[in-house]
Amino acid sequence: MKLTAAALLALCAPSLSFALVGNDWKFSNAPADGLNDITFPFNMAKAPHKSGFYFAQQFRFHNVSEVGYTGLQPREDVRGKRIVHAAFSSFQGGTTTKHRNCYYGADGGPGVSCAVDIKGDYNHTYNLVVKNTRGTTWRGTLVDTVTRKSTVVGEWTLPAGAGKLVNGEGGFVEYYTWNGQPSHTCDSLPFTEATFYNPTSKTRGASGGKNTAVYEYGDCVGKAGYSVTKVARGGSDIKVGF
């Protein structure tokens, strides 16, 4: 699911990808030329262990037109073990990769998609870290904030001339199972819940990262069991479904 400016302006219009909730983020202070890194924390403690939902944050770069995203997806348990799926993608044409977790293409278009499954704990908060490693190369890393275990999701290189991370974008909650179905009814949406904590950055001069707005959009506005609650440490707990 890729949010575009047009999608944000037409929040109630039907979407080819079935995102349900948008989540805008921004830093109150950031260098004019952009950020070297962003950390997006997520918690899925109350999400059922079933495939279908994607909890993601988008980001974009100076001097190129297309976005990237990173996030978590619940998975079914395997032999009693909890599986956490993490993704890290670029939609920018000309993006290259040599990482074993990555392949070419993103949502049927140009770009690179990377993903990894780990045995994890849904009660733990996970950080998705997007960080520049050199030049126009960016790495996505999954960090368990309790055990501190770090897992590289993938790494890709944007075309020459791409700049640093732009301050501000929008994330989403998507039920991608509907993408492969000819039709759906809003009341058939299964329940899920996830917390999107405020983003942070180690970039010098960056501070005050916040989720600035959370809202419904797509073709199930007002019909998807949506609710949002502010959380004490900063961020939003989002529920959808029945």
XYZ file of N, CA, C and O in Angstrom, residues 25 52 59 107 152 155 168 171 174 224:
40
model
N 3.184 11.607 10.384
C 4.239 11.845 11.372
C 5.145 12.973 10.891
O 5.265 13.231 9.698
N -2.616 -10.949 7.257
C -3.648 -10.136 6.630
C -3.483 -8.647 6.846
O -3.793 -7.850 5.964
N 8.057 6.806 4.308
C 9.077 7.860 4.351
C 9.473 8.151 2.915
O 9.262 7.345 2.009
N 4.914 -3.878 -4.802
C 3.479 -3.770 -5.106
C 3.212 -3.814 -6.608
O 2.367 -3.080 -7.122
N 18.687 -7.443 10.629
C 18.621 -6.641 9.412
C 17.482 -7.151 8.541
O 17.405 -8.350 8.227
N 18.600 -4.115 2.727
C 19.399 -2.936 2.390
C 19.292 -2.698 0.895
O 19.337 -3.635 0.104
N 8.755 14.206 7.539
C 7.300 14.116 7.474
C 6.790 13.226 6.355
O 7.255 13.303 5.218
N 1.875 7.049 7.509
C 1.824 5.594 7.552
C 0.404 5.089 7.386
O -0.509 5.849 7.052
N -3.313 -1.473 6.885
C -3.896 -2.048 5.678
C -4.329 -3.493 5.932
O -3.610 -4.248 6.604
N -15.803 0.353 9.818
C -14.749 -0.642 10.017
C -14.386 -0.853 11.487
O -13.355 -1.455 11.788
